[in-house]
Amino acid sequence: MSTNKLVSIVMPTYNAAQFIKETIDSIISQTYENWELIVVDDCSTDETVSIINAYADDRIHLIKLSKNQGAAVARNTALKNVSGAYIAFLDSDDLWDKEKLSKQLTFMEENDYLFTSTDYAEIDESGEKTGTVVKSHPKLDYEGVLKYCPGNSTVMYNAQELGIFFIPDIKRRNDFVMWLQVIKKAKVVYGLPEALTYYRVREGSLSKDKKKLIKYQWKVYRDIEKLPVMKSVFLLFHKIYTVLKKK
């Protein structure tokens, strides 16, 4: 790879002690080494902070919020402290293939892509693959992202060209709101057709509560994106269909 640009990795976390060591290890194992990790802890009550502190070095930066404020605030706090030309996102219970950054950066640099995602494979709480692989779409514009949200831990964008994006304080679907902001400026998100991310499916996680996800999906369409009612209804039914189809 010709580039050696810094990649800032954004990771909000809350009570992730069970998984965060493995997640950070998957970053440290990257074949591409010019990265920084910005972890923002949202007042964890378990051993999350002490685990992160054990990794203290020049590339791993921990910011502790003074009170629990949710993932959107934690994500924005991390973004205020990034230094990289590229920004990648990794949830504190997901994992990366060791070549994730290298392959995705090459994909972006060789094609002059500003905004990309990858396929991801699902794993269970013990880290075993479930057999489900979610494919990225080869090319999505704003209308496409309204229907198909890229996997959070798969996304990377060129901040040097696009800038930094902040999101409103929404409890769920804040990653979706982020990608809708980025796509408006990038115009297209390109998918790298390789599963370079492992998404952990957890019982009791926010993303498992489908009814609340649907509620917040509607909130994004109407309150944040200001879409017409009929278009929002169409998109909501499309989302419900894709969720049921996945099952």
CSV table of C-alpha atoms in Angstrom, one decimal:
chain,number,residue,atom,x,y,z
A,1,MET,CA,0.0,0.0,0.0
A,2,SER,CA,1.3,3.4,-0.9
A,3,THR,CA,-0.4,5.4,1.8
A,4,ASN,CA,0.6,5.5,5.5
A,5,LYS,CA,-2.1,8.0,6.6
A,6,LEU,CA,-3.3,7.9,10.2
A,7,VAL,CA,-6.6,6.1,10.8
A,8,SER,CA,-8.6,7.2,13.9
A,9,ILE,CA,-10.8,4.4,15.3
A,10,VAL,CA,-13.9,5.6,17.2
A,11,MET,CA,-15.1,3.4,20.0
A,12,PRO,CA,-17.9,4.4,22.4
A,13,THR,CA,-18.2,1.8,25.2
A,14,TYR,CA,-20.3,1.0,28.3
A,15,ASN,CA,-20.0,-2.1,30.5
A,16,ALA,CA,-18.1,-4.0,27.8
A,17,ALA,CA,-15.6,-5.8,30.2
A,18,GLN,CA,-16.7,-9.2,28.9
A,19,PHE,CA,-15.6,-8.4,25.3
A,20,ILE,CA,-13.5,-5.3,25.0
A,21,LYS,CA,-10.1,-7.0,25.5
A,22,GLU,CA,-10.7,-9.2,22.5
A,23,THR,CA,-11.9,-6.2,20.5
A,24,ILE,CA,-8.8,-4.1,21.3
A,25,ASP,CA,-6.6,-7.1,20.6
A,26,SER,CA,-8.2,-7.3,17.1
A,27,ILE,CA,-7.1,-3.7,16.5
A,28,ILE,CA,-3.6,-4.3,17.9
A,29,SER,CA,-3.3,-7.3,15.5
A,30,GLN,CA,-3.9,-5.1,12.4
A,31,THR,CA,-1.3,-5.5,9.6
A,32,TYR,CA,-1.8,-1.8,9.0
A,33,GLU,CA,-0.1,-0.1,12.0
A,34,ASN,CA,-0.7,3.6,11.6
A,35,TRP,CA,-3.8,4.0,13.7
A,36,GLU,CA,-5.0,5.6,16.9
A,37,LEU,CA,-7.9,4.3,19.0
A,38,ILE,CA,-10.2,6.8,20.8
A,39,VAL,CA,-12.3,5.0,23.4
A,40,VAL,CA,-14.9,7.0,25.2
A,41,ASP,CA,-16.3,5.2,28.3
A,42,ASP,CA,-19.9,6.2,29.2
A,43,CYS,CA,-19.5,5.7,33.0
A,44,SER,CA,-19.1,1.9,33.0
A,45,THR,CA,-19.8,0.2,36.3
A,46,ASP,CA,-17.8,-3.0,35.5
A,47,GLU,CA,-14.1,-3.5,34.8
A,48,THR,CA,-14.1,-1.8,31.3
A,49,VAL,CA,-11.9,1.1,32.3
A,50,SER,CA,-9.3,-0.9,34.1
A,51,ILE,CA,-9.1,-3.2,31.0
A,52,ILE,CA,-8.6,-0.3,28.7
A,53,ASN,CA,-6.0,1.3,31.0
A,54,ALA,CA,-3.9,-1.9,30.9
A,55,TYR,CA,-3.3,-1.1,27.2
A,56,ALA,CA,-2.1,2.4,27.8
A,57,ASP,CA,0.3,3.5,25.1
A,58,ASP,CA,0.7,6.3,22.5
A,59,ARG,CA,-2.0,4.9,20.2
A,60,ILE,CA,-4.8,4.1,22.6
A,61,HIS,CA,-6.6,7.1,24.2
A,62,LEU,CA,-9.3,6.7,26.9
A,63,ILE,CA,-11.8,9.5,27.6
A,64,LYS,CA,-14.1,9.0,30.6
A,65,LEU,CA,-17.4,10.8,30.6
A,66,SER,CA,-18.4,12.3,33.9
A,67,LYS,CA,-22.0,10.9,33.7
A,68,ASN,CA,-23.8,8.3,31.6
A,69,GLN,CA,-25.1,10.1,28.5
A,70,GLY,CA,-25.5,7.4,25.8
A,71,ALA,CA,-23.7,6.2,22.7
A,72,ALA,CA,-24.4,9.3,20.6
A,73,VAL,CA,-22.7,11.7,23.1
A,74,ALA,CA,-19.8,9.2,23.5
A,75,ARG,CA,-19.4,8.9,19.7
A,76,ASN,CA,-19.4,12.7,19.3
A,77,THR,CA,-16.8,13.1,22.1
A,78,ALA,CA,-14.5,10.7,20.4
A,79,LEU,CA,-14.9,12.5,17.1
A,80,LYS,CA,-13.9,15.8,18.7
A,81,ASN,CA,-10.6,14.2,19.6
A,82,VAL,CA,-9.6,12.4,16.4
A,83,SER,CA,-6.4,13.3,14.4
A,84,GLY,CA,-6.6,10.9,11.5
A,85,ALA,CA,-7.0,11.4,7.8
A,86,TYR,CA,-9.4,8.5,7.9
A,87,ILE,CA,-12.0,7.6,10.5
A,88,ALA,CA,-13.1,4.0,11.2
A,89,PHE,CA,-15.7,2.8,13.7
A,90,LEU,CA,-15.7,-0.2,15.9
A,91,ASP,CA,-18.2,-1.2,18.6
A,92,SER,CA,-16.6,-2.4,21.8
A,93,ASP,CA,-17.9,-6.0,21.4
A,94,ASP,CA,-17.2,-6.5,17.7
A,95,LEU,CA,-14.0,-7.7,16.1
A,96,TRP,CA,-11.9,-7.0,13.0
A,97,ASP,CA,-10.0,-9.4,10.7
A,98,LYS,CA,-6.3,-8.6,11.0
A,99,GLU,CA,-6.3,-7.2,7.4
A,100,LYS,CA,-9.4,-5.1,7.8
A,101,LEU,CA,-7.7,-1.7,7.8
A,102,SER,CA,-5.1,-2.6,5.2
A,103,LYS,CA,-7.6,-4.0,2.7
A,104,GLN,CA,-10.2,-1.3,3.2
A,105,LEU,CA,-7.6,1.5,2.9
A,106,THR,CA,-6.2,0.0,-0.3
A,107,PHE,CA,-9.7,-0.3,-1.7
A,108,MET,CA,-10.3,3.4,-1.0
A,109,GLU,CA,-7.0,4.7,-2.1
A,110,GLU,CA,-6.8,2.8,-5.4
A,111,ASN,CA,-10.3,3.8,-6.4
A,112,ASP,CA,-10.5,7.3,-4.9
A,113,TYR,CA,-13.4,6.3,-2.7
A,114,LEU,CA,-14.3,8.6,0.2
A,115,PHE,CA,-16.8,6.4,2.0
A,116,THR,CA,-16.8,2.6,2.2
A,117,SER,CA,-18.2,-0.4,4.2
A,118,THR,CA,-17.4,-4.1,4.1
A,119,ASP,CA,-19.3,-7.4,4.5
A,120,TYR,CA,-19.6,-8.7,8.1
A,121,ALA,CA,-20.0,-12.1,9.6
A,122,GLU,CA,-22.1,-12.6,12.7
A,123,ILE,CA,-20.6,-14.2,15.8
A,124,ASP,CA,-22.3,-15.2,19.1
A,125,GLU,CA,-21.4,-14.2,22.6
A,126,SER,CA,-18.7,-16.8,22.8
A,127,GLY,CA,-17.1,-15.6,19.6
A,128,GLU,CA,-18.3,-18.5,17.4
A,129,LYS,CA,-19.4,-17.8,13.9
A,130,THR,CA,-23.2,-18.2,13.5
A,131,GLY,CA,-22.9,-18.9,9.7
A,132,THR,CA,-24.6,-15.6,8.8
A,133,VAL,CA,-22.7,-13.2,6.6
A,134,VAL,CA,-24.3,-9.8,5.8
A,135,LYS,CA,-23.2,-8.5,2.4
A,136,SER,CA,-22.4,-4.9,1.8
A,137,HIS,CA,-24.0,-3.3,-1.2
A,138,PRO,CA,-21.6,-2.5,-4.1
A,139,LYS,CA,-22.8,1.1,-4.3
A,140,LEU,CA,-25.4,3.1,-2.4
A,141,ASP,CA,-26.4,6.7,-2.6
A,142,TYR,CA,-28.5,8.6,0.0
A,143,GLU,CA,-31.7,6.9,-1.1
A,144,GLY,CA,-30.0,3.5,-0.8
A,145,VAL,CA,-28.6,4.2,2.7
A,146,LEU,CA,-32.2,5.2,3.8
A,147,LYS,CA,-33.1,1.5,3.0
A,148,TYR,CA,-29.8,-0.3,3.9
A,149,CYS,CA,-27.7,1.0,6.8
A,150,PRO,CA,-24.1,-0.1,6.5
A,151,GLY,CA,-22.8,-2.1,9.5
A,152,ASN,CA,-21.3,0.3,12.0
A,153,SER,CA,-18.1,-1.6,12.6
A,154,THR,CA,-17.4,-1.9,8.9
A,155,VAL,CA,-17.5,1.8,8.0
A,156,MET,CA,-14.6,4.0,7.1
A,157,TYR,CA,-14.5,7.5,5.6
A,158,ASN,CA,-12.0,10.0,4.4
A,159,ALA,CA,-12.2,12.8,7.0
A,160,GLN,CA,-9.4,14.7,5.3
A,161,GLU,CA,-11.8,15.3,2.3
A,162,LEU,CA,-15.2,15.1,4.0
A,163,GLY,CA,-14.6,16.6,7.4
A,164,ILE,CA,-16.0,15.5,10.8
A,165,PHE,CA,-19.6,14.7,11.3
A,166,PHE,CA,-21.5,15.0,14.6
A,167,ILE,CA,-24.9,13.5,15.4
A,168,PRO,CA,-27.9,14.6,17.5
A,169,ASP,CA,-28.4,12.9,20.9
A,170,ILE,CA,-30.6,10.0,19.8
A,171,LYS,CA,-30.4,6.8,21.9
A,172,ARG,CA,-30.8,4.3,19.1
A,173,ARG,CA,-29.9,4.4,15.4
A,174,ASN,CA,-27.3,7.0,16.0
A,175,ASP,CA,-24.9,5.2,13.6
A,176,PHE,CA,-27.6,5.3,10.9
A,177,VAL,CA,-27.9,9.1,11.4
A,178,MET,CA,-24.2,9.4,11.1
A,179,TRP,CA,-24.1,7.6,7.7
A,180,LEU,CA,-26.9,9.6,6.4
A,181,GLN,CA,-24.9,12.8,7.2
A,182,VAL,CA,-21.8,11.4,5.6
A,183,ILE,CA,-23.5,10.1,2.4
A,184,LYS,CA,-25.0,13.6,1.7
A,185,LYS,CA,-21.4,14.9,1.2
A,186,ALA,CA,-19.7,11.8,-0.1
A,187,LYS,CA,-22.6,11.0,-2.4
A,188,VAL,CA,-21.8,7.3,-2.6
A,189,VAL,CA,-20.8,4.6,-0.1
A,190,TYR,CA,-19.0,1.7,-1.8
A,191,GLY,CA,-19.0,-1.9,-0.4
A,192,LEU,CA,-15.9,-4.0,-0.2
A,193,PRO,CA,-17.2,-7.6,-0.8
A,194,GLU,CA,-15.3,-9.4,1.9
A,195,ALA,CA,-16.2,-10.2,5.5
A,196,LEU,CA,-13.6,-8.2,7.4
A,197,THR,CA,-15.7,-7.5,10.5
A,198,TYR,CA,-17.3,-9.8,13.0
A,199,TYR,CA,-20.5,-8.5,14.5
A,200,ARG,CA,-21.4,-9.9,17.9
A,201,VAL,CA,-25.1,-10.8,18.3
A,202,ARG,CA,-25.9,-10.5,22.0
A,203,GLU,CA,-29.1,-11.2,24.0
A,204,GLY,CA,-30.5,-8.1,25.5
A,205,SER,CA,-28.5,-5.7,23.4
A,206,LEU,CA,-30.1,-2.5,22.0
A,207,SER,CA,-30.0,-3.9,18.5
A,208,LYS,CA,-32.0,-7.0,19.6
A,209,ASP,CA,-35.0,-4.9,20.6
A,210,LYS,CA,-36.7,-4.8,17.2
A,211,LYS,CA,-39.8,-2.9,18.3
A,212,LYS,CA,-37.7,0.0,19.7
A,213,LEU,CA,-35.5,0.0,16.7
A,214,ILE,CA,-38.5,0.4,14.5
A,215,LYS,CA,-39.6,3.3,16.7
A,216,TYR,CA,-36.3,5.0,16.3
A,217,GLN,CA,-36.1,4.3,12.6
A,218,TRP,CA,-39.3,6.3,12.2
A,219,LYS,CA,-37.9,9.1,14.4
A,220,VAL,CA,-34.9,9.3,12.0
A,221,TYR,CA,-37.1,9.5,8.9
A,222,ARG,CA,-39.5,12.1,10.3
A,223,ASP,CA,-37.8,14.1,13.0
A,224,ILE,CA,-34.2,14.1,11.8
A,225,GLU,CA,-34.3,13.6,8.0
A,226,LYS,CA,-37.7,15.5,7.7
A,227,LEU,CA,-39.0,13.0,5.1
A,228,PRO,CA,-42.6,13.2,4.0
A,229,VAL,CA,-45.1,10.9,5.8
A,230,MET,CA,-45.8,8.6,2.9
A,231,LYS,CA,-42.1,8.1,2.1
A,232,SER,CA,-41.4,7.4,5.7
A,233,VAL,CA,-44.2,4.8,5.8
A,234,PHE,CA,-42.7,3.1,2.7
A,235,LEU,CA,-39.2,3.1,4.2
A,236,LEU,CA,-40.5,1.8,7.5
A,237,PHE,CA,-42.3,-1.1,5.9
A,238,HIS,CA,-39.2,-1.8,3.8
A,239,LYS,CA,-37.2,-2.0,7.0
A,240,ILE,CA,-39.6,-4.3,8.7
A,241,TYR,CA,-39.6,-6.5,5.6
A,242,THR,CA,-35.8,-6.8,5.5
A,243,VAL,CA,-35.7,-7.5,9.3
A,244,LEU,CA,-38.3,-10.3,8.9
A,245,LYS,CA,-36.6,-11.6,5.8
A,246,LYS,CA,-33.3,-11.8,7.7
A,247,LYS,CA,-35.0,-14.1,10.3
